[in-house]
Amino acid sequence: MSAPAVTARPVLARPYPADGATVGVVFVAILMIVPARLVFRGLSFAITPAEAVGLFALVWWLCSHFTDTLGAAKGRTLVRSAVFVYVASLVATYAYATAGNLPRDELELADHMLVTAMAMIGVVLLIVDGVRGRARLDVILRAVAVMGAVLGVIGAVQFLFKFDPTRYMVLPGLRFTQEELFILERNGLSRVAATTGHPIEFAVMCAMILPIALHLAFRAREQGRPSLRWWACAGLIAAGMVFSVSRSAFVGLAGATVVLLIGWPRTRRLLALGAMLLFLGAVKVVVPGVLGAIIDLFTNLSNDSSLRWRTMDYAAAAEEIGRHPWLGRGLGTWYAPKYLVFDNQYILTTVETGIIGVLAFAGLFAAGIWSALHARHLLSDPADRDLGLTLAACLVVPLIGAATFDLRSYAVITGLSFLLVGSAGALMRHARFTRAAAPVPPSTTRRRDPES
């Protein structure tokens, strides 16, 4: 009697192994959900969980370039070159600053800022070289949109109910750097920050990722797939921006809108206009006074004390820049309350890292915008081309926002900005690979003369 046949159990193959996109999604979730003021206990200086992931990404990137088995892309890209220039400027500034006699408090801050800067560099390099293919890049961008919607819900709870759930979101092993609430007041209205460090940061973050949610919604609609969930994400992100009551967000969003309107077809422009009017009508009904308060931010500029405060520090900045024009006084060494607060990242970067440092900082975003637009030029698929336009619009927001507040001082907006720069670089890699792999049309192939 023969033994009964043993039926092998089917093995479910994973569609993708863990890669740079996997780490990118983990980074996005931790960065946006864990409150920004939570840091690890027991360390000599403050490190957030998201920065720890960034440092891991940097180590992963370094190790991956010693082997061909970890799936990292090789070869130069504009974004990666811009990253190397930025790193070189930071190291040069650190060497220049520490060669002098820095006070102990400023030296400790310089050490801390260099470590956190390397964490953000790790995020960019992880995305540029570790995210292979359009599908894996989509995974990260969908995570950004979903997490943005979650933050929109948290912001709405803070604004509508004056309740701050972030006070109860403390994970084991972490501590708050300060116990202040994430809810502020402006002109009698609450200004909320969700899990970020400040309402301005929350607002600019929402303005920066709103085009991603719109891209996903329009793409799903045009491809005949369910799009309601992405429209809901876009609405929640936009609500978070409104509830933060911040002028900087709307200035940045205006810049992004110009980029999108130039590239969008006429039908999409009309749909976007209709969606905007519907959203504004809903805000007017639910929270009647908030739109008027936002309009007053622009119509009452002459009486705005915060705007006057921003312009009072130009003389002090010019004097300090004159002392160290090229490499600055040291990254992180100009801080409040010891020194004046510069609500302008370009001024603060010039003071701390000099003219070379501020050009490298701005060049990083410029490289991301150029890469996204050039990828749009190289690609033929409408969804891919629209993603290039979307990433360029997203990166315009922090480029403008850096002129209205000290963007680099806030962890969430910095982390997302660097992640989107890396995403633009990854899309550029995808565009080059797609272009190189595309078959040459027969009509363009030169026929060989048999008599030659």
Short mmCIF file of C-alpha atoms in Angstrom, two decimals, residues 12-444:
data_model
loop_
_atom_site.label_atom_id
_atom_site.label_comp_id
_atom_site.label_asym_id
_atom_site.label_seq_id
_atom_site.Cartn_x
_atom_site.Cartn_y
_atom_site.Cartn_z
CA LEU A 12 2.91 33.09 -0.42
CA ALA A 13 5.68 35.13 -1.98
CA ARG A 14 6.04 38.64 -0.69
CA PRO A 15 5.58 41.13 -3.55
CA TYR A 16 8.50 43.21 -2.32
CA PRO A 17 11.24 42.51 0.23
CA ALA A 18 11.97 45.13 2.85
CA ASP A 19 13.86 47.95 1.16
CA GLY A 20 14.39 51.69 1.31
CA ALA A 21 10.67 52.30 0.83
CA THR A 22 9.92 50.17 3.89
CA VAL A 23 12.25 52.27 6.04
CA GLY A 24 10.81 55.40 4.43
CA VAL A 25 7.28 54.47 5.48
CA VAL A 26 8.46 53.75 9.03
CA PHE A 27 10.19 57.13 9.08
CA VAL A 28 7.05 58.92 7.86
CA ALA A 29 4.81 57.22 10.42
CA ILE A 30 7.13 57.92 13.35
CA LEU A 31 7.91 61.47 12.23
CA MET A 32 4.28 62.50 11.86
CA ILE A 33 2.50 60.51 14.57
CA VAL A 34 4.94 60.64 17.50
CA PRO A 35 4.68 64.17 18.99
CA ALA A 36 7.63 66.27 17.86
CA ARG A 37 8.62 67.26 21.42
CA LEU A 38 9.19 63.67 22.49
CA VAL A 39 12.83 62.59 22.68
CA PHE A 40 14.64 59.57 24.08
CA ARG A 41 15.33 59.48 27.79
CA GLY A 42 18.82 59.03 29.17
CA LEU A 43 20.81 60.46 26.23
CA SER A 44 23.29 63.33 26.55
CA PHE A 45 21.34 65.39 24.01
CA ALA A 46 17.85 65.27 22.54
CA ILE A 47 17.22 62.79 19.72
CA THR A 48 13.71 62.12 18.43
CA PRO A 49 12.62 58.65 17.28
CA ALA A 50 12.41 59.91 13.69
CA GLU A 51 15.98 61.19 13.86
CA ALA A 52 17.06 57.78 15.13
CA VAL A 53 15.47 56.23 12.02
CA GLY A 54 17.34 58.79 9.91
CA LEU A 55 20.65 57.80 11.48
CA PHE A 56 19.83 54.14 10.79
CA ALA A 57 19.10 55.10 7.18
CA LEU A 58 22.49 56.77 6.90
CA VAL A 59 24.26 53.64 8.20
CA TRP A 60 22.17 51.49 5.84
CA TRP A 61 23.15 53.69 2.90
CA LEU A 62 26.85 53.56 3.77
CA CYS A 63 26.80 49.76 4.13
CA SER A 64 24.81 49.30 0.92
CA HIS A 65 27.49 51.02 -1.11
CA PHE A 66 30.11 48.49 -0.04
CA THR A 67 28.13 45.68 -1.69
CA ASP A 68 25.90 44.96 -4.67
CA THR A 69 23.48 42.73 -2.77
CA LEU A 70 21.44 45.28 -0.77
CA GLY A 71 19.61 46.75 -3.73
CA ALA A 72 20.97 50.30 -3.56
CA ALA A 73 21.16 52.24 -6.80
CA LYS A 74 24.57 53.33 -7.99
CA GLY A 75 25.67 56.31 -10.02
CA ARG A 76 25.37 60.05 -9.69
CA THR A 77 22.19 62.09 -9.62
CA LEU A 78 21.76 65.83 -9.21
CA VAL A 79 20.03 65.40 -5.84
CA ARG A 80 22.78 63.19 -4.47
CA SER A 81 25.44 65.63 -5.70
CA ALA A 82 23.56 68.48 -4.02
CA VAL A 83 23.44 66.42 -0.81
CA PHE A 84 27.21 65.92 -0.90
CA VAL A 85 27.76 69.66 -1.39
CA TYR A 86 25.44 70.36 1.56
CA VAL A 87 27.29 67.85 3.77
CA ALA A 88 30.65 69.33 2.77
CA SER A 89 29.44 72.82 3.72
CA LEU A 90 28.21 71.61 7.13
CA VAL A 91 31.48 69.81 7.89
CA ALA A 92 33.50 72.84 6.80
CA THR A 93 31.39 75.11 9.01
CA TYR A 94 31.73 72.73 11.97
CA ALA A 95 35.51 72.58 11.55
CA TYR A 96 35.77 76.36 11.24
CA ALA A 97 33.56 77.00 14.28
CA THR A 98 35.18 74.43 16.57
CA ALA A 99 38.67 75.58 15.63
CA GLY A 100 37.94 78.76 17.63
CA ASN A 101 36.89 79.21 21.22
CA LEU A 102 33.20 78.38 21.22
CA PRO A 103 31.37 78.65 24.55
CA ARG A 104 30.47 75.24 25.96
CA ASP A 105 26.73 75.65 25.40
CA GLU A 106 27.23 76.59 21.75
CA LEU A 107 29.68 73.75 21.19
CA GLU A 108 27.18 71.24 22.55
CA LEU A 109 24.48 72.64 20.27
CA ALA A 110 26.84 72.49 17.29
CA ASP A 111 27.47 68.79 18.03
CA HIS A 112 23.75 68.14 18.39
CA MET A 113 22.78 69.95 15.19
CA LEU A 114 25.46 68.15 13.18
CA VAL A 115 24.11 64.78 14.35
CA THR A 116 20.50 65.68 13.52
CA ALA A 117 21.58 67.10 10.15
CA MET A 118 23.27 63.79 9.33
CA ALA A 119 20.00 62.02 10.20
CA MET A 120 18.15 64.11 7.62
CA ILE A 121 20.92 63.47 5.09
CA GLY A 122 20.40 59.76 5.72
CA VAL A 123 16.72 60.13 4.82
CA VAL A 124 17.51 61.81 1.49
CA LEU A 125 20.11 59.24 0.52
CA LEU A 126 17.87 56.37 1.60
CA ILE A 127 15.09 57.53 -0.71
CA VAL A 128 17.31 58.46 -3.67
CA ASP A 129 19.28 55.21 -3.74
CA GLY A 130 17.06 52.78 -1.82
CA VAL A 131 13.63 53.27 -3.44
CA ARG A 132 13.67 51.36 -6.72
CA GLY A 133 10.76 51.82 -9.06
CA ARG A 134 7.61 53.87 -9.29
CA ALA A 135 5.47 51.47 -7.26
CA ARG A 136 7.74 51.68 -4.21
CA LEU A 137 7.83 55.47 -4.41
CA ASP A 138 4.03 55.46 -4.43
CA VAL A 139 4.04 53.50 -1.17
CA ILE A 140 5.92 56.32 0.57
CA LEU A 141 3.77 59.08 -0.89
CA ARG A 142 0.55 57.30 0.06
CA ALA A 143 1.90 56.99 3.61
CA VAL A 144 2.59 60.75 3.63
CA ALA A 145 -0.98 61.52 2.54
CA VAL A 146 -2.57 59.14 5.06
CA MET A 147 -0.43 60.39 7.95
CA GLY A 148 -1.22 63.96 6.94
CA ALA A 149 -4.93 63.14 7.16
CA VAL A 150 -4.42 61.64 10.64
CA LEU A 151 -2.71 64.86 11.72
CA GLY A 152 -5.62 66.78 10.24
CA VAL A 153 -7.98 64.83 12.52
CA ILE A 154 -5.79 65.54 15.55
CA GLY A 155 -5.67 69.23 14.62
CA ALA A 156 -9.46 69.34 14.22
CA VAL A 157 -9.93 67.79 17.68
CA GLN A 158 -7.56 70.37 19.17
CA PHE A 159 -9.31 73.26 17.41
CA LEU A 160 -12.97 72.27 17.79
CA PHE A 161 -12.90 70.73 21.27
CA LYS A 162 -9.90 72.50 22.86
CA PHE A 163 -8.60 69.06 23.77
CA ASP A 164 -4.99 68.06 23.17
CA PRO A 165 -4.64 64.26 22.68
CA THR A 166 -0.86 64.55 22.23
CA ARG A 167 -0.49 64.82 26.01
CA TYR A 168 -1.50 61.15 26.18
CA MET A 169 0.67 59.95 23.28
CA VAL A 170 3.86 59.46 25.29
CA LEU A 171 5.61 56.20 24.44
CA PRO A 172 7.80 54.28 26.92
CA GLY A 173 11.39 55.49 26.94
CA LEU A 174 10.49 58.97 25.70
CA ARG A 175 10.03 62.31 27.44
CA PHE A 176 8.69 65.74 26.51
CA THR A 177 11.30 68.45 25.99
CA GLN A 178 8.69 70.94 27.20
CA GLU A 179 5.25 70.60 28.72
CA GLU A 180 3.50 73.39 26.81
CA LEU A 181 0.28 72.50 25.02
CA PHE A 182 0.14 72.16 21.25
CA ILE A 183 -2.70 74.73 21.20
CA LEU A 184 -1.99 78.49 21.02
CA GLU A 185 -4.21 81.55 20.62
CA ARG A 186 -4.29 84.19 17.88
CA ASN A 187 -6.90 86.96 17.58
CA GLY A 188 -9.28 85.04 19.81
CA LEU A 189 -8.96 81.82 17.80
CA SER A 190 -7.11 78.65 18.68
CA ARG A 191 -4.00 77.84 16.64
CA VAL A 192 -3.27 74.13 16.64
CA ALA A 193 -0.10 72.21 15.92
CA ALA A 194 -1.35 68.57 15.92
CA THR A 195 1.80 66.57 16.75
CA THR A 196 4.26 69.09 15.30
CA GLY A 197 6.26 71.62 17.27
CA HIS A 198 4.36 74.80 16.34
CA PRO A 199 1.19 75.88 14.45
CA ILE A 200 3.32 77.46 11.71
CA GLU A 201 5.15 74.18 11.20
CA PHE A 202 1.87 72.28 11.07
CA ALA A 203 0.38 74.73 8.58
CA VAL A 204 3.35 74.71 6.21
CA MET A 205 3.56 70.92 6.45
CA CYS A 206 -0.10 70.64 5.41
CA ALA A 207 0.44 73.05 2.52
CA MET A 208 3.45 71.01 1.40
CA ILE A 209 1.73 67.60 1.33
CA LEU A 210 -1.71 68.72 0.11
CA PRO A 211 -0.60 68.44 -3.57
CA ILE A 212 0.31 64.78 -2.94
CA ALA A 213 -3.20 63.97 -1.70
CA LEU A 214 -4.68 65.82 -4.68
CA HIS A 215 -2.40 63.92 -7.05
CA LEU A 216 -3.58 60.60 -5.61
CA ALA A 217 -7.24 61.67 -5.79
CA PHE A 218 -7.06 62.90 -9.38
CA ARG A 219 -5.03 59.88 -10.46
CA ALA A 220 -7.52 57.42 -8.94
CA ARG A 221 -10.45 59.25 -10.54
CA GLU A 222 -8.85 59.37 -13.98
CA GLN A 223 -7.95 55.67 -13.82
CA GLY A 224 -11.46 54.65 -12.78
CA ARG A 225 -10.49 53.56 -9.27
CA PRO A 226 -12.13 54.63 -5.97
CA SER A 227 -10.96 58.15 -5.17
CA LEU A 228 -13.15 59.19 -2.23
CA ARG A 229 -10.55 58.17 0.36
CA TRP A 230 -7.93 60.41 -1.23
CA TRP A 231 -10.38 63.31 -1.48
CA ALA A 232 -11.08 62.79 2.23
CA CYS A 233 -7.34 62.88 2.95
CA ALA A 234 -7.00 66.11 0.96
CA GLY A 235 -9.93 67.66 2.85
CA LEU A 236 -8.50 66.72 6.26
CA ILE A 237 -5.05 68.04 5.34
CA ALA A 238 -6.58 71.31 4.12
CA ALA A 239 -8.63 71.55 7.32
CA GLY A 240 -5.47 71.18 9.39
CA MET A 241 -3.90 74.04 7.45
CA VAL A 242 -6.92 76.26 8.08
CA PHE A 243 -7.14 75.40 11.77
CA SER A 244 -3.52 76.40 12.31
CA VAL A 245 -4.41 79.99 11.31
CA SER A 246 -1.02 80.70 9.75
CA ARG A 247 -0.13 83.17 7.00
CA SER A 248 3.02 81.27 5.99
CA ALA A 249 1.05 78.23 4.84
CA PHE A 250 -1.13 80.19 2.43
CA VAL A 251 1.86 82.04 0.97
CA GLY A 252 3.59 78.72 0.35
CA LEU A 253 0.42 77.13 -1.01
CA ALA A 254 0.03 80.03 -3.43
CA GLY A 255 3.47 79.23 -4.85
CA ALA A 256 2.59 75.54 -5.18
CA THR A 257 -0.72 76.45 -6.83
CA VAL A 258 1.04 78.49 -9.51
CA VAL A 259 3.21 75.47 -10.39
CA LEU A 260 0.22 73.13 -10.50
CA LEU A 261 -2.00 75.45 -12.56
CA ILE A 262 0.73 75.83 -15.17
CA GLY A 263 0.98 72.07 -15.64
CA TRP A 264 -2.60 70.91 -15.01
CA PRO A 265 -5.07 70.47 -17.89
CA ARG A 266 -8.12 72.72 -18.02
CA THR A 267 -10.52 70.03 -16.74
CA ARG A 268 -8.45 69.42 -13.65
CA ARG A 269 -8.21 73.15 -12.92
CA LEU A 270 -12.00 73.41 -12.95
CA LEU A 271 -12.36 70.36 -10.70
CA ALA A 272 -9.82 71.79 -8.26
CA LEU A 273 -11.67 75.11 -8.23
CA GLY A 274 -14.96 73.37 -7.49
CA ALA A 275 -13.38 71.30 -4.71
CA MET A 276 -11.85 74.42 -3.17
CA LEU A 277 -15.18 76.29 -3.17
CA LEU A 278 -16.91 73.29 -1.62
CA PHE A 279 -14.24 73.07 1.09
CA LEU A 280 -14.39 76.79 1.88
CA GLY A 281 -18.17 76.61 2.12
CA ALA A 282 -17.90 73.74 4.60
CA VAL A 283 -15.36 75.66 6.71
CA LYS A 284 -17.64 78.72 6.67
CA VAL A 285 -20.53 76.65 8.01
CA VAL A 286 -18.61 74.63 10.61
CA VAL A 287 -16.30 77.38 11.91
CA PRO A 288 -17.74 80.76 10.85
CA GLY A 289 -14.96 83.04 12.11
CA VAL A 290 -11.83 81.28 10.92
CA LEU A 291 -11.88 82.43 7.27
CA GLY A 292 -12.28 86.05 8.34
CA ALA A 293 -9.33 85.71 10.72
CA ILE A 294 -7.18 84.31 7.93
CA ILE A 295 -8.17 87.13 5.57
CA ASP A 296 -7.27 89.67 8.29
CA LEU A 297 -3.74 88.22 8.38
CA PHE A 298 -3.22 89.62 4.87
CA THR A 299 -5.37 92.77 4.95
CA ASN A 300 -4.05 94.04 8.30
CA LEU A 301 -0.31 93.74 7.65
CA SER A 302 0.47 97.30 8.81
CA ASN A 303 -0.76 96.50 12.33
CA ASP A 304 0.74 93.01 12.56
CA SER A 305 3.24 92.94 15.43
CA SER A 306 4.68 89.58 14.35
CA LEU A 307 5.55 90.99 10.92
CA ARG A 308 7.23 94.05 12.48
CA TRP A 309 9.23 91.78 14.79
CA ARG A 310 10.50 89.82 11.80
CA THR A 311 12.02 92.94 10.23
CA MET A 312 13.63 94.35 13.39
CA ASP A 313 16.47 91.82 13.42
CA TYR A 314 17.94 92.59 9.99
CA ALA A 315 20.59 94.95 11.36
CA ALA A 316 21.77 92.44 13.96
CA ALA A 317 21.87 89.71 11.31
CA ALA A 318 23.91 91.86 8.92
CA GLU A 319 26.42 92.66 11.65
CA GLU A 320 26.84 88.98 12.60
CA ILE A 321 27.11 87.86 8.97
CA GLY A 322 29.86 90.44 8.45
CA ARG A 323 31.96 88.72 11.14
CA HIS A 324 31.84 85.28 9.47
CA PRO A 325 30.63 85.79 5.88
CA TRP A 326 31.64 82.53 4.21
CA LEU A 327 31.34 79.67 6.73
CA GLY A 328 29.30 81.32 9.49
CA ARG A 329 29.67 81.12 13.24
CA GLY A 330 28.63 77.45 13.56
CA LEU A 331 25.50 75.37 12.96
CA GLY A 332 23.15 75.63 15.95
CA THR A 333 25.23 78.24 17.78
CA TRP A 334 22.72 81.07 17.34
CA TYR A 335 19.79 80.22 19.57
CA ALA A 336 17.12 81.79 21.77
CA PRO A 337 17.00 83.16 24.38
CA LYS A 338 20.72 83.87 24.25
CA TYR A 339 20.38 85.65 20.89
CA LEU A 340 17.63 87.23 18.82
CA VAL A 341 15.21 84.90 17.05
CA PHE A 342 15.40 85.12 13.27
CA ASP A 343 12.02 84.13 11.80
CA ASN A 344 13.75 83.56 8.48
CA GLN A 345 15.67 80.38 7.77
CA TYR A 346 17.80 81.97 5.07
CA ILE A 347 19.03 84.65 7.47
CA LEU A 348 19.58 82.12 10.25
CA THR A 349 21.43 79.74 7.92
CA THR A 350 23.64 82.56 6.64
CA VAL A 351 24.49 83.56 10.21
CA GLU A 352 25.26 79.96 11.25
CA THR A 353 26.80 78.48 8.09
CA GLY A 354 27.70 81.52 5.98
CA ILE A 355 27.06 82.30 2.34
CA ILE A 356 28.37 78.88 1.28
CA GLY A 357 25.99 77.13 3.66
CA VAL A 358 22.88 79.04 2.64
CA LEU A 359 23.60 78.44 -1.05
CA ALA A 360 24.05 74.72 -0.36
CA PHE A 361 20.80 74.66 1.65
CA ALA A 362 18.77 76.40 -1.06
CA GLY A 363 20.54 74.35 -3.73
CA LEU A 364 19.26 71.16 -2.17
CA PHE A 365 15.64 72.22 -2.76
CA ALA A 366 16.46 73.64 -6.17
CA ALA A 367 18.00 70.29 -7.15
CA GLY A 368 14.84 68.51 -6.02
CA ILE A 369 12.57 70.84 -8.00
CA TRP A 370 14.73 70.55 -11.13
CA SER A 371 14.87 66.76 -10.83
CA ALA A 372 11.09 66.51 -10.50
CA LEU A 373 10.47 68.75 -13.51
CA HIS A 374 13.14 67.06 -15.62
CA ALA A 375 11.67 63.65 -14.76
CA ARG A 376 8.31 65.01 -15.94
CA HIS A 377 9.98 65.96 -19.23
CA LEU A 378 11.55 62.51 -19.70
CA LEU A 379 8.50 60.42 -18.78
CA SER A 380 5.58 59.72 -21.09
CA ASP A 381 3.03 58.16 -18.73
CA PRO A 382 0.50 60.86 -17.66
CA ALA A 383 0.46 59.69 -14.01
CA ASP A 384 4.27 59.76 -13.83
CA ARG A 385 4.40 63.20 -15.43
CA ASP A 386 1.82 64.49 -12.97
CA LEU A 387 3.86 63.14 -10.06
CA GLY A 388 6.88 65.11 -11.28
CA LEU A 389 4.77 68.28 -11.34
CA THR A 390 3.35 67.45 -7.90
CA LEU A 391 6.75 66.96 -6.25
CA ALA A 392 8.01 70.22 -7.75
CA ALA A 393 4.96 72.04 -6.33
CA CYS A 394 5.49 70.40 -2.92
CA LEU A 395 9.12 71.55 -2.75
CA VAL A 396 8.21 75.14 -3.65
CA VAL A 397 6.37 75.38 -0.30
CA PRO A 398 9.41 74.91 2.03
CA LEU A 399 11.54 76.98 -0.33
CA ILE A 400 9.11 79.89 0.23
CA GLY A 401 8.36 78.97 3.85
CA ALA A 402 12.03 79.21 4.79
CA ALA A 403 11.73 82.96 4.21
CA THR A 404 8.85 83.31 6.69
CA PHE A 405 10.02 81.21 9.66
CA ASP A 406 13.02 79.24 10.89
CA LEU A 407 12.03 76.03 9.13
CA ARG A 408 15.17 74.05 9.96
CA SER A 409 14.46 74.45 13.70
CA TYR A 410 11.39 72.19 13.45
CA ALA A 411 11.81 68.45 13.06
CA VAL A 412 8.63 67.42 11.20
CA ILE A 413 8.74 69.97 8.39
CA THR A 414 12.50 69.42 8.01
CA GLY A 415 12.13 65.65 7.82
CA LEU A 416 9.31 65.81 5.27
CA SER A 417 11.14 68.40 3.17
CA PHE A 418 14.24 66.23 2.96
CA LEU A 419 12.14 63.14 2.26
CA LEU A 420 10.44 64.88 -0.69
CA VAL A 421 13.79 66.05 -2.03
CA GLY A 422 14.85 62.41 -1.99
CA SER A 423 11.57 61.41 -3.66
CA ALA A 424 12.29 63.82 -6.51
CA GLY A 425 15.71 62.22 -6.91
CA ALA A 426 14.17 58.73 -6.91
CA LEU A 427 11.65 59.77 -9.58
CA MET A 428 14.53 61.11 -11.67
CA ARG A 429 16.29 57.73 -11.40
CA HIS A 430 13.07 56.01 -12.47
CA ALA A 431 12.72 58.37 -15.43
CA ARG A 432 16.25 57.69 -16.65
CA PHE A 433 15.82 53.94 -16.27
CA THR A 434 12.49 54.02 -18.12
CA ARG A 435 13.96 56.16 -20.88
CA ALA A 436 16.97 53.87 -21.26
CA ALA A 437 14.83 50.71 -21.29
CA ALA A 438 12.33 52.04 -23.83
CA PRO A 439 12.62 50.38 -27.27
CA VAL A 440 13.78 52.61 -30.11
CA PRO A 441 10.94 53.19 -32.59
CA PRO A 442 11.69 51.60 -35.99
CA SER A 443 11.17 54.87 -37.78
CA THR A 444 14.04 56.43 -35.85
#
